[in-house]
Coordinates of C-alpha atoms in Angstrom, one line a residue:
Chain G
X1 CA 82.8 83.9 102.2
X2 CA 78.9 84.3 101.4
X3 CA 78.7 86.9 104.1
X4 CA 81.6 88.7 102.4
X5 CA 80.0 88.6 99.0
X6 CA 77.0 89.9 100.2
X7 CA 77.7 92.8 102.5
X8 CA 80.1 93.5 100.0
X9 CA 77.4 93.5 97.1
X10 CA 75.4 95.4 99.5
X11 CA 77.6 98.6 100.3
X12 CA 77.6 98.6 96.3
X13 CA 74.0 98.2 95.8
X14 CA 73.9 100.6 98.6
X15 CA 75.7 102.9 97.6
X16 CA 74.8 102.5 94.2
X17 CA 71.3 103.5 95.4
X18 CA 71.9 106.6 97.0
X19 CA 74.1 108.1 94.6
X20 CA 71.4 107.2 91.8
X21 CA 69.0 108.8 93.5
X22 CA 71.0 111.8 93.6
X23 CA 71.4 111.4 90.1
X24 CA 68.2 111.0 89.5
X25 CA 66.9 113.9 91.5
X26 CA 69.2 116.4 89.7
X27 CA 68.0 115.1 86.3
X28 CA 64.5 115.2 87.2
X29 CA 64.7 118.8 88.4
X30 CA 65.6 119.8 85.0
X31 CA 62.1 118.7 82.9
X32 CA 59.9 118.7 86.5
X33 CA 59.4 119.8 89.9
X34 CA 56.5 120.2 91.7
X35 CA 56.6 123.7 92.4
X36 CA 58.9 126.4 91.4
X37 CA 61.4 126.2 93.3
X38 CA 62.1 130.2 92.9
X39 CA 58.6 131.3 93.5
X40 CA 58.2 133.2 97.3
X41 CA 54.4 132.6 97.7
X42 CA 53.7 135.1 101.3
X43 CA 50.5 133.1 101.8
X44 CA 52.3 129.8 101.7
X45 CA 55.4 130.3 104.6
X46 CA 56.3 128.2 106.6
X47 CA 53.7 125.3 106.3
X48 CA 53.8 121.8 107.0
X49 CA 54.2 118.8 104.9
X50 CA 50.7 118.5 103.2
X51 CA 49.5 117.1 99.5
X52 CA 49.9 120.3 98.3
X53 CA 53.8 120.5 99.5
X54 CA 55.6 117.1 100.1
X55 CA 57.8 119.1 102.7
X56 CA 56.3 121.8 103.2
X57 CA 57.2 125.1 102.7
X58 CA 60.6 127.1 104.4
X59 CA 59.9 130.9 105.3
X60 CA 59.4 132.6 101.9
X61 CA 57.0 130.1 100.9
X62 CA 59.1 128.4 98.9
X63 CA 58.5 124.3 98.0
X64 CA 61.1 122.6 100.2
X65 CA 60.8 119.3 97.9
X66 CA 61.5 121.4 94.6
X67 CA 64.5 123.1 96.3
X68 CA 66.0 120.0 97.2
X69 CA 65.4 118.0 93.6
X70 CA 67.6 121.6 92.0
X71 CA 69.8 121.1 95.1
X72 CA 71.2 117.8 94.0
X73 CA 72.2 119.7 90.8
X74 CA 74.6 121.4 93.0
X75 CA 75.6 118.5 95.1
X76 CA 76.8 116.8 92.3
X77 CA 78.4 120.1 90.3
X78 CA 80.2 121.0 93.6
X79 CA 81.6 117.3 94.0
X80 CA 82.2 116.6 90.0
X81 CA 84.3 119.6 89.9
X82 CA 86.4 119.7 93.2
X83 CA 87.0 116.4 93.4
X84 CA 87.5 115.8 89.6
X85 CA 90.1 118.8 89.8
X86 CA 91.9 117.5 92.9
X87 CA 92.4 113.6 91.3
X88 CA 93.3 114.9 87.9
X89 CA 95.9 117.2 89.5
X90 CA 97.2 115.2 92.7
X91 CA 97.2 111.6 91.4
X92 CA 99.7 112.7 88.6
X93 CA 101.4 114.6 91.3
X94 CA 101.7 112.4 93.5
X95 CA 102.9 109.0 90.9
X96 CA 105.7 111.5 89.6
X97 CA 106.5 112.3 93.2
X98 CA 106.9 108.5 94.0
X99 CA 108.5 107.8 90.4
X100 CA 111.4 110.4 90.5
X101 CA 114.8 110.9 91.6
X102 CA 114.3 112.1 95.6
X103 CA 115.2 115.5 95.0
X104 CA 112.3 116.3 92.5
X105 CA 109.9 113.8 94.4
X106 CA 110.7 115.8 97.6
X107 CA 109.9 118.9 95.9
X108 CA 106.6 117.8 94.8
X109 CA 105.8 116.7 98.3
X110 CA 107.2 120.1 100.0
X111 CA 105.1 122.4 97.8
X112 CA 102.3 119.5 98.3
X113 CA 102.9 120.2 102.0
X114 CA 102.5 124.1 101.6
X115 CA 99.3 124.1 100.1
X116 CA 98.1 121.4 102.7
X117 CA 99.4 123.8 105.5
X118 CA 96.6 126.7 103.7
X119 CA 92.9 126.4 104.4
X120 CA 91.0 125.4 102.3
X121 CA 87.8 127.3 103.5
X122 CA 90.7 130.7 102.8
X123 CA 91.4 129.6 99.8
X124 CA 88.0 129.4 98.8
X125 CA 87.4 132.8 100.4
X126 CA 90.3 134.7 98.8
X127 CA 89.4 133.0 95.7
X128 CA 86.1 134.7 96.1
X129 CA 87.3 137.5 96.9
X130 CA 89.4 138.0 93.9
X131 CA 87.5 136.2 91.1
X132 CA 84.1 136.5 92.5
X133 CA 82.2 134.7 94.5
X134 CA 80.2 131.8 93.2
X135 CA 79.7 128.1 93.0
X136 CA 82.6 127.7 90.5
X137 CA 85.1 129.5 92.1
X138 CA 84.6 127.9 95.4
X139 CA 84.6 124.9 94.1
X140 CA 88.0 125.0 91.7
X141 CA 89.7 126.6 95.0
X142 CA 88.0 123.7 97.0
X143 CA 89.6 121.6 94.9
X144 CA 93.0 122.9 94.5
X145 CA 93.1 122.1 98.7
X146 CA 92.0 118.9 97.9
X147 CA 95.1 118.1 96.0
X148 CA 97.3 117.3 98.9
X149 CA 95.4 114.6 99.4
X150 CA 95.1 112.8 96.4
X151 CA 99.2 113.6 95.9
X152 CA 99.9 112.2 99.2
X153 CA 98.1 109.0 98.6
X154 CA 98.8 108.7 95.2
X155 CA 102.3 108.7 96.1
X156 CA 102.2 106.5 99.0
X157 CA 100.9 103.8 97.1
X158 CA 103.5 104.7 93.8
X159 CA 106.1 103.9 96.1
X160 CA 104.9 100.4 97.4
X161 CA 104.0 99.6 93.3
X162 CA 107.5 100.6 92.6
X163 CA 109.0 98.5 95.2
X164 CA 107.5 95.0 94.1
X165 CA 109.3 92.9 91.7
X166 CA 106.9 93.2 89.1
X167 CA 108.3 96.6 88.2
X168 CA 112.1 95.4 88.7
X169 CA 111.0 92.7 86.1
X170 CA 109.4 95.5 83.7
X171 CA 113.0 97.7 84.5
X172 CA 115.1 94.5 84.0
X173 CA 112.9 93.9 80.6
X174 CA 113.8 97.7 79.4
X175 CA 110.1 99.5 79.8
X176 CA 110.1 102.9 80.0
X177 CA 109.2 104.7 83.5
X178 CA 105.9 106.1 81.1
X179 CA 105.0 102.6 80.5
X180 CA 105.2 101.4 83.9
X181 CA 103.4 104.6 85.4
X182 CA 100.7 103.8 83.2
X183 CA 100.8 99.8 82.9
X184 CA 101.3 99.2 86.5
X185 CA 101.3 101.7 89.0
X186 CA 97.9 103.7 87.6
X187 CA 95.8 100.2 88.0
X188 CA 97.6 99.1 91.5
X189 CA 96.3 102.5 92.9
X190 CA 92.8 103.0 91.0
X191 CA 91.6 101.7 94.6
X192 CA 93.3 103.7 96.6
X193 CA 92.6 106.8 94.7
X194 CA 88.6 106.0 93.9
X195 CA 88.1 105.5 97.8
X196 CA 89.8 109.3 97.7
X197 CA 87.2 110.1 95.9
X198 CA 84.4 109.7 97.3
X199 CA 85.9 111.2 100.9
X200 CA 87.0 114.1 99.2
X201 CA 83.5 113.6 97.4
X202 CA 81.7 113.7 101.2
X203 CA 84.2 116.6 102.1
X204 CA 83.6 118.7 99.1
X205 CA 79.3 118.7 99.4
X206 CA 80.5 119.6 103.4
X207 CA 82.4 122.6 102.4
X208 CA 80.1 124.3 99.8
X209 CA 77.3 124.2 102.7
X210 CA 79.8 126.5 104.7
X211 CA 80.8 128.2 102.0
X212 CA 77.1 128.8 101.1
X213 CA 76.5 129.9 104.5
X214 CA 79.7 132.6 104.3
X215 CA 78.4 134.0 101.3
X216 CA 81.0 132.7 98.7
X217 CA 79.6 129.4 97.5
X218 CA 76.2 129.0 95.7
X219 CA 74.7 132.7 95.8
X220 CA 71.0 132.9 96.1
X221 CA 68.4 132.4 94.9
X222 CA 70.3 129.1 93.2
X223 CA 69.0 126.2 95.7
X224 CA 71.7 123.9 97.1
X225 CA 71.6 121.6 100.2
X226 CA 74.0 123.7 101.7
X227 CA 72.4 127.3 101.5
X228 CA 69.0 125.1 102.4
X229 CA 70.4 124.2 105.6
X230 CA 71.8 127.4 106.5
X231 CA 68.9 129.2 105.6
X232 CA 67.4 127.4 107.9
X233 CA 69.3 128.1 111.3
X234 CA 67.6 130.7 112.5
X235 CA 64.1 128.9 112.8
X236 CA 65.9 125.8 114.1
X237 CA 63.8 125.9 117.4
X238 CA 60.5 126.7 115.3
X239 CA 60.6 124.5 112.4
X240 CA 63.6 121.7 112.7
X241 CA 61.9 120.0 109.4
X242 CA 63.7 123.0 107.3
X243 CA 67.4 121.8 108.8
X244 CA 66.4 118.3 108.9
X245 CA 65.1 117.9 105.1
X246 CA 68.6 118.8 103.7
X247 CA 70.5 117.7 106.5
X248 CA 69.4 114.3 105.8
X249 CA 69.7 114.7 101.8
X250 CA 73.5 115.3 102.1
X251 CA 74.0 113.1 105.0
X252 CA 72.4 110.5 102.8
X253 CA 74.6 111.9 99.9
X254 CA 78.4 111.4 101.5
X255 CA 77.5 107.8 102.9
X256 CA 76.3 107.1 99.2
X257 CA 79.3 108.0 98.1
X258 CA 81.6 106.3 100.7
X259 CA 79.3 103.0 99.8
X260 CA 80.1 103.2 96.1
X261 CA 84.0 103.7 96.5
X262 CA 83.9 101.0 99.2
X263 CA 82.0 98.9 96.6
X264 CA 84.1 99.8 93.5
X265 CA 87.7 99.4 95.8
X266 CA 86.3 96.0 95.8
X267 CA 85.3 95.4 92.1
X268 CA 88.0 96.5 91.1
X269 CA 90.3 94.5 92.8
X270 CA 90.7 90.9 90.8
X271 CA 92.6 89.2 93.8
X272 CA 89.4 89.6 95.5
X273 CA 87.5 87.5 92.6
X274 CA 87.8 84.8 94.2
X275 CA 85.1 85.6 97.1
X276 CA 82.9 86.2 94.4
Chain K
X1 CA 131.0 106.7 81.3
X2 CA 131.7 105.1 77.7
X3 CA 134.7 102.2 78.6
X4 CA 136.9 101.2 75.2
X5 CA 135.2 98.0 74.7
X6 CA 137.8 95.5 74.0
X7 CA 137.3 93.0 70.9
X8 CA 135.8 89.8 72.5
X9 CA 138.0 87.2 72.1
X10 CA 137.0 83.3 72.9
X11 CA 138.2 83.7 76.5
X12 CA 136.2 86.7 77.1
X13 CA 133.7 86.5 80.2
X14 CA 130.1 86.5 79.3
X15 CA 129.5 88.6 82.7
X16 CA 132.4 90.3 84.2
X17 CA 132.5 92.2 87.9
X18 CA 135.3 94.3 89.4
X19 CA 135.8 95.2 93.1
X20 CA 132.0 95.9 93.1
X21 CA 131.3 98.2 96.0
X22 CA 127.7 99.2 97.0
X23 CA 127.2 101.5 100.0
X24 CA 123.8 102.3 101.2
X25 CA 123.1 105.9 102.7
X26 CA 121.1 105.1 106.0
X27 CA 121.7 109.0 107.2
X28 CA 124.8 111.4 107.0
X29 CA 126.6 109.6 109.3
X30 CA 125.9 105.6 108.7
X31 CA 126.1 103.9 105.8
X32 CA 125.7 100.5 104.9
X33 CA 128.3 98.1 103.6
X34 CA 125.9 95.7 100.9
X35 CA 128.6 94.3 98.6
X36 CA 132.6 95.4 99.1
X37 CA 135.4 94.1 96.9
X38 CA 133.4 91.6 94.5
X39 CA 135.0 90.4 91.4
X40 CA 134.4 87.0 89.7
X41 CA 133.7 86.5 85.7
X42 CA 131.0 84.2 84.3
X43 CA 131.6 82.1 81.3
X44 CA 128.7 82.1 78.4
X45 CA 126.7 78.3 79.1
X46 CA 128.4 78.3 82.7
X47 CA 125.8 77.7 85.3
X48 CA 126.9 80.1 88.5
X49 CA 125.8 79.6 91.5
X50 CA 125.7 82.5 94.0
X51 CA 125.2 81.2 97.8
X52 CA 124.7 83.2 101.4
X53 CA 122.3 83.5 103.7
X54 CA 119.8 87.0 103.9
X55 CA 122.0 90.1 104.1
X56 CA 124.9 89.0 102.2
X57 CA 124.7 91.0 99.3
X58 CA 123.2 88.6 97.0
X59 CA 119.9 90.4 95.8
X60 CA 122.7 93.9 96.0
X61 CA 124.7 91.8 93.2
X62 CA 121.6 90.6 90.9
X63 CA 120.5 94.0 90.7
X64 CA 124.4 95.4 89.9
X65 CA 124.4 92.4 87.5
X66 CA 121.6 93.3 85.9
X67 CA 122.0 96.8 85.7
X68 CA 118.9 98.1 87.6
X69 CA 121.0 99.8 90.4
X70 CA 124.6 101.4 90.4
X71 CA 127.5 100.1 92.0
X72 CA 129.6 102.8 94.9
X73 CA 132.7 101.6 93.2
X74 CA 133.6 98.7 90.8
X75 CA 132.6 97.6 87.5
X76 CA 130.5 95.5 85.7
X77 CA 130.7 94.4 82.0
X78 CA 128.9 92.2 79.6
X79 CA 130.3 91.0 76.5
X80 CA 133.2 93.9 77.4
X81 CA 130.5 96.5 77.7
X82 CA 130.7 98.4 80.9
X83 CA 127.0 98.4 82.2
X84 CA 127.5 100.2 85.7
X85 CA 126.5 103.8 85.3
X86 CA 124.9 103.9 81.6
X87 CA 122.0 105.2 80.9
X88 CA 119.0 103.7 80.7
X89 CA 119.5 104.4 76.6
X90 CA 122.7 102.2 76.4
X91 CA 121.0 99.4 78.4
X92 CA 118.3 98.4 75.2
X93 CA 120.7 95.1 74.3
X94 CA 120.9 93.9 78.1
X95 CA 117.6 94.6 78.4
X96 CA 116.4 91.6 76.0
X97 CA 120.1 89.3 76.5
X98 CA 119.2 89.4 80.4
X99 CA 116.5 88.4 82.2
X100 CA 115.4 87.6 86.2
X101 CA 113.3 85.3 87.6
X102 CA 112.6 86.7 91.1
X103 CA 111.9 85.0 94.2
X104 CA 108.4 85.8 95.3
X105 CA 106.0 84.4 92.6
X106 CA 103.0 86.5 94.1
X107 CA 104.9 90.0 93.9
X108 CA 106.8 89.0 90.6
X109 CA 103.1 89.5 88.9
X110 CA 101.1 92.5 88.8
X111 CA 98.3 91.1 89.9
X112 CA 96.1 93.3 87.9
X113 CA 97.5 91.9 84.6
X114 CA 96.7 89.1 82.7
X115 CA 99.2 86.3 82.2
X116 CA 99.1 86.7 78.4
X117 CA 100.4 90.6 79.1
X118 CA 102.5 89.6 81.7
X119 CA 104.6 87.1 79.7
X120 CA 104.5 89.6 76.6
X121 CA 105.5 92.3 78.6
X122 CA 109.0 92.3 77.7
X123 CA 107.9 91.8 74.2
X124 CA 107.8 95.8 74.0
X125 CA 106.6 97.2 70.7
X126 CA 106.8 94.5 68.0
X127 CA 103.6 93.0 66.5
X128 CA 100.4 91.8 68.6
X129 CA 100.0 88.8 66.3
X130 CA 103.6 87.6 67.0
X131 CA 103.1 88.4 70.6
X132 CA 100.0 86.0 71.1
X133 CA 101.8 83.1 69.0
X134 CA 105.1 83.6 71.2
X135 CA 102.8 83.5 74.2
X136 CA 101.5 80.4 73.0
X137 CA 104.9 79.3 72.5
X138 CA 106.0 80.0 76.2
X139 CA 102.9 78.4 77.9
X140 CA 104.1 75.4 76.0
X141 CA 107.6 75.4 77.2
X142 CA 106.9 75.9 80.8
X143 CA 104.1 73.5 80.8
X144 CA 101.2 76.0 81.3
X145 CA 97.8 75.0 80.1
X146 CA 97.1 76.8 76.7
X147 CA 94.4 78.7 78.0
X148 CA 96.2 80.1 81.1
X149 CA 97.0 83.7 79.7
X150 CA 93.4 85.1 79.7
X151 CA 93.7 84.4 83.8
X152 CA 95.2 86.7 86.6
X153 CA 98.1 85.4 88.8
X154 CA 96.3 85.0 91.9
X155 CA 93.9 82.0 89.8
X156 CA 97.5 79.8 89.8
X157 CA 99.7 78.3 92.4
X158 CA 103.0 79.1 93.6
X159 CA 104.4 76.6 91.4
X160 CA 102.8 77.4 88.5
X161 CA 103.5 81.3 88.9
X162 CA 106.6 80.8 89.0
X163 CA 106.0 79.2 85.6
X164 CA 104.3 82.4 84.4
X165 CA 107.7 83.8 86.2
X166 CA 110.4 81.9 83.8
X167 CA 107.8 82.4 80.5
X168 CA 107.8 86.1 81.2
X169 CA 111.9 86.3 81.8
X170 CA 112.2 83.9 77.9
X171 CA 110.1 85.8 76.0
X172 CA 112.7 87.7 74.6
X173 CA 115.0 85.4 73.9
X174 CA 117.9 86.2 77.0
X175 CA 121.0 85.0 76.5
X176 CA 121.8 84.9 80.6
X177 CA 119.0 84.5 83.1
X178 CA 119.5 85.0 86.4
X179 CA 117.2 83.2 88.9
X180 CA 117.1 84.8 92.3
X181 CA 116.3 82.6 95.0
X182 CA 113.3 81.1 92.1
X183 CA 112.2 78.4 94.6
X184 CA 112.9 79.3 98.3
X185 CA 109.1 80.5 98.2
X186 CA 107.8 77.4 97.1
X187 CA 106.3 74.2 98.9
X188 CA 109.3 71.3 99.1
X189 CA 107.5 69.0 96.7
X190 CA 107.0 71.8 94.0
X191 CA 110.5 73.1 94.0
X192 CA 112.4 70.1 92.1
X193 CA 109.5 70.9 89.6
X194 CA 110.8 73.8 89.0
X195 CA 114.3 73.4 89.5
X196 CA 114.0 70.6 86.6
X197 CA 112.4 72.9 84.9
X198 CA 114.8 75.5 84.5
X199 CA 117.3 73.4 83.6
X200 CA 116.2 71.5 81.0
X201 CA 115.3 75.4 79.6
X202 CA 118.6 76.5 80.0
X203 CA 120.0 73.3 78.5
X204 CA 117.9 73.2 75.6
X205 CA 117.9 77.0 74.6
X206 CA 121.9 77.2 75.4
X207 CA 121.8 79.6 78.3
X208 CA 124.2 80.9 80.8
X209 CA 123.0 80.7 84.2
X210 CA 123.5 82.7 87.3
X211 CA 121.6 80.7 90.1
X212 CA 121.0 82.5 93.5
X213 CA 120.0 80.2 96.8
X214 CA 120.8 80.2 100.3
X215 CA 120.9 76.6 100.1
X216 CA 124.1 75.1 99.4
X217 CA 122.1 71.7 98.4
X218 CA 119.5 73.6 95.4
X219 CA 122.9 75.1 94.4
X220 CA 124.8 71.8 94.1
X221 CA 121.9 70.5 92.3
X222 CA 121.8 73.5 89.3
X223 CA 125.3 75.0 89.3
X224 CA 128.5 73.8 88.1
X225 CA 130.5 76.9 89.9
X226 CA 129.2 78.3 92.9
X227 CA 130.9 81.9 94.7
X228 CA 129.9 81.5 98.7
X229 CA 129.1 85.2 100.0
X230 CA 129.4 86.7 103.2
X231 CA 128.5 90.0 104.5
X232 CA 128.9 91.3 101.0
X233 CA 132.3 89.5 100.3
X234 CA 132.9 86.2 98.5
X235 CA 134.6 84.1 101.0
X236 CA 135.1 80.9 98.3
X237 CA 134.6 80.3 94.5
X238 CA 135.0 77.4 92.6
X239 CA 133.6 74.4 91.0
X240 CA 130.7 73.2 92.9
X241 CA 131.7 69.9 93.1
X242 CA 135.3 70.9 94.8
X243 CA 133.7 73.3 97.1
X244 CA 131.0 70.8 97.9
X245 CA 133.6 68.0 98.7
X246 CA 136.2 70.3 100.5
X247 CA 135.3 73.5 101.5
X248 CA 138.2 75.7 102.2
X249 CA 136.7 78.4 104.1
X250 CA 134.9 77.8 107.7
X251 CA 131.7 79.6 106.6
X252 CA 131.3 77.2 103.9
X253 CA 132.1 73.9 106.3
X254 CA 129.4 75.7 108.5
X255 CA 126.7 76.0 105.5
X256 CA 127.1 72.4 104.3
X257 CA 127.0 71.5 108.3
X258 CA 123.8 73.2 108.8
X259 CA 121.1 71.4 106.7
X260 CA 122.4 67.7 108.1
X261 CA 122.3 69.3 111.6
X262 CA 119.1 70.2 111.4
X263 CA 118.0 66.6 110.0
X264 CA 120.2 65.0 113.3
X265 CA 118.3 67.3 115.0
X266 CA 115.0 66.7 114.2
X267 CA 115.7 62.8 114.2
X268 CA 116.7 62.8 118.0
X269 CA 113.3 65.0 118.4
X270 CA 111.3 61.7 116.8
X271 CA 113.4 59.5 119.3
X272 CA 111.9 61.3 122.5
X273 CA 113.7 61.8 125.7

């Protein structure tokens, strides 16, 4: 039980950490960084860590360490905005799906099934494509394909709340199907949903890299992890430190955020008090 | 589906059911057969016992009794009202004269609620202050520490949520509770706790009872009539005490059979070959 606690207090603390630090970083980067993270210096390019540049410098002669404190900005805007989008929109979705009479409920989960069956990398692109092409639209088409998901599991776990005899008890004692959505089936799935979350979280940081790298996510000069990392294929052979430095920011990124929703699944959870 | 209510007269069931059919739809071609030709009436104060073992149709008929499912074919009526196939709307005076205690005390709680707003729930919109003396006043009656409503179900027993279970189903003040199976869940030694329990409610608040068991015994303990079902059909009804004593129909004689059995059973086990 003591083990439990703790590596359960750890993935939390963990977790906690990380995304903090991300946080932190994108706060930061609005009073301070070290260096401009715009400014191309020609004399500068491509050094190596020194006092002068905490991670040196990518081609241009740009301060790797400033670009990725502005980055996090757009780590967390990407992530805030798909993700927020997709559990506003899906979870909804999918508790009416799993609420209402099978026709309607089916018809939620067919059209769910359609945009599923879409890409969401040709969403995004079309998206571009028709509204412009920038962090924002990316993102809202990023998560508009993220709906699905949330739906899907949203409604998967309405349907095992409605199925318990705590909600025949609420029927049998005349609540409304508003009251019980909201009373008993929204608090049974919090878990499910936050644990969502932060995949889709993970997923949605992933996607803006490509879509950085196709030319319809974060345009330049704006620094993001992604466009860092892309940027930096070419000299992969000469100077790995350029792929590695944001490759390790976002891998360090998603596992914060699987942490946290590991962590929080379990705080949230009051059967689970007991092991605390 | 409005039915001319009729003006109740003294011999007027409390709970009335009509060649209650229930059919459910597996695929296009099978169907299953829940509940088929059920009628019986229940007096208001009677104490009805509902026997049979899983799959007879019991849990079927407590949801068509209390309204939260529709019958194929058949009727149900209480107090003369037809309650099969009315909307939700035209429910609001069952839904405070009838309550269930279910069987599972773990899934009868949301276990992300606290006991105080589990018990109230059925309270619906009247006044908080009312709600948290009536709370009070339902701890009390099922023998619930005072304090137990700021705690989660999964802090109590089995025992003691189905306490939580029976507060919940009196808070508004039912005129009928139905108890579905209320101690097959629970340890031996707990359940004439809560058998006692429930019948010293439904004496003292003047209740009518509709008792569901498998177990012929709990049944002949609580009920003063008891219906014996059987692949959705009622095979025998009558007063407990007759069916008890001379049971009519063979899958009765093999009920009462099978709990003494099993004692014989286990007694020649003790003896060793």
């Amino acid at each position: 039980m003591a083990l439990a606690q703790r590596s359960r207090n750890a993935s939390l603390l963990a977790g906690g950490t990380l995304v903090g630090l991300v946080v932190l970083a994108a706060l930061v980067s609005f009073g301070w960084t070290p260096h401009d993270p715009l400014r191309v210096e020609a004399t500068d390019r491509l050094l190596g860590p020194t006092g002068r540049y905490v991670f040196g410098t990518d081609r241009f002669g740009r301060d790797v360490a400033s670009q990725l404190l502005v980055g996090a900005r757009s780590t967390l805007y990407v992530g805030v905005v798909a993700v927020g989008l997709a559990a506003l929109v899906g979870t909804p979705l999918g508790i009416l799906a799993g609420m209402s009479r099978r026709w309607l409920g089916e018809f939620v989960m067919r059209a769910n099934d359609l945009v599923l069956a879409f890409p969401a990398l040709l969403l995004a692109i079309m998206f571009g494509a028709v509204f412009g092409a920038g962090t924002l639209t990316a993102m809202i088409a990023i998560g508009i394909a993220t709906v699905p998901s949330f739906a899907r599991i949203a409604r998967s776990g309405t349907l095992q709340v409605m199925s318990t005899e705590y909600v025949l008890a609420a029927r049998a004692a005349g609540r409304s199907p508003a009251f019980i959505a909201r009373r008993h089936v929204l608090p049974n799935i919090a878990g499910l949903v936050i644990v969502q979350c932060s995949v889709s979280f993970a997923i949605a940081v992933l996607a803006e890299a490509a879509l950085s790298f196709l030319g319809f996510g974060t345009r330049p000069p704006t620094p993001s992890w992604g466009r860092m990392l892309q940027e930096s294929q070419e000299l992969l052979a000469v100077e790995p430190r350029l792929a590695l430095i944001p490759g390790i920011a976002i891998a360090l990124a998603v596992l914060g955020f699987n942490l946290l929703g590991d962590g929080l699944r379990d705080r949230f959870d009051p059967r689970l008090e007991a092991y605390r | 589906m409005t039915a001319p209510s009729e003006p109740p007269a003294a011999t007027q069931p409390l709970i009335e059911a009509r060649d209650l059919e229930r059919r459910y739809t597996r695929s296009r071609r099978r169907s299953v057969h829940a509940l088929r030709g059920v009628s019986f009436e229940i007096a208001a104060g009677q104490r009805f016992g509902i026997v049979g073992e899983s799959g007879s149709g019991k849990s079927t008929l407590v949801r068509l009794l209390a309204a939260l499912d529709t019958p194929t074919a058949g009727s149900v009526s209480f107090r003369g009202n037809r309650i099969d196939g009315v909307a939700e709307r035209g429910l609001r005076f069952l839904r405070s004269e009838l309550q269930i205690v279910f069987q599972d005390p773990m899934g009868s709680l949301d276990p992300r609620m606290r006991v105080r707003d589990i018990i109230r729930e059925p309270l619906g919109r009247t006044r908080r202050a009312e709600h948290t003396e009536r709370v009070a006043e339902l701890l009390e009656a099922v023998e619930l520490p005072a304090d137990s409503g700021q705690r989660y179900p999964h802090q109590f027993s089995g025992g003691q949520r189905q306490r939580i279970s029976i507060a919940r189903a009196l808070a508004p003040r039912p005129s009928v509770l139905i108890a579905d199976e209320p101690v097959s869940a629970l340890d031996v030694s707990v359940r004439a706790q809560i058998l006692d329990l429930l019948l010293d409610l439904v004496e003292r608040l003047g209740l009518t009872l509709v008792f569901v068991s498998h177990d012929l015994n709990v049944v002949r303990y609580v009920c003063d009539e008891v219906a014996v079902m059987r692949h959705g059909e009622i095979v025998e009804r009558g007063p407990i005490d007759r069916v008890y004593a001379e049971p009519a129909h063979p899958y009765t004689q093999q009920l009462l059979a099978a709990a003494p059995s099993l004692r014989a059973a286990l007694a020649r086990l003790e003896e060793g070959p």
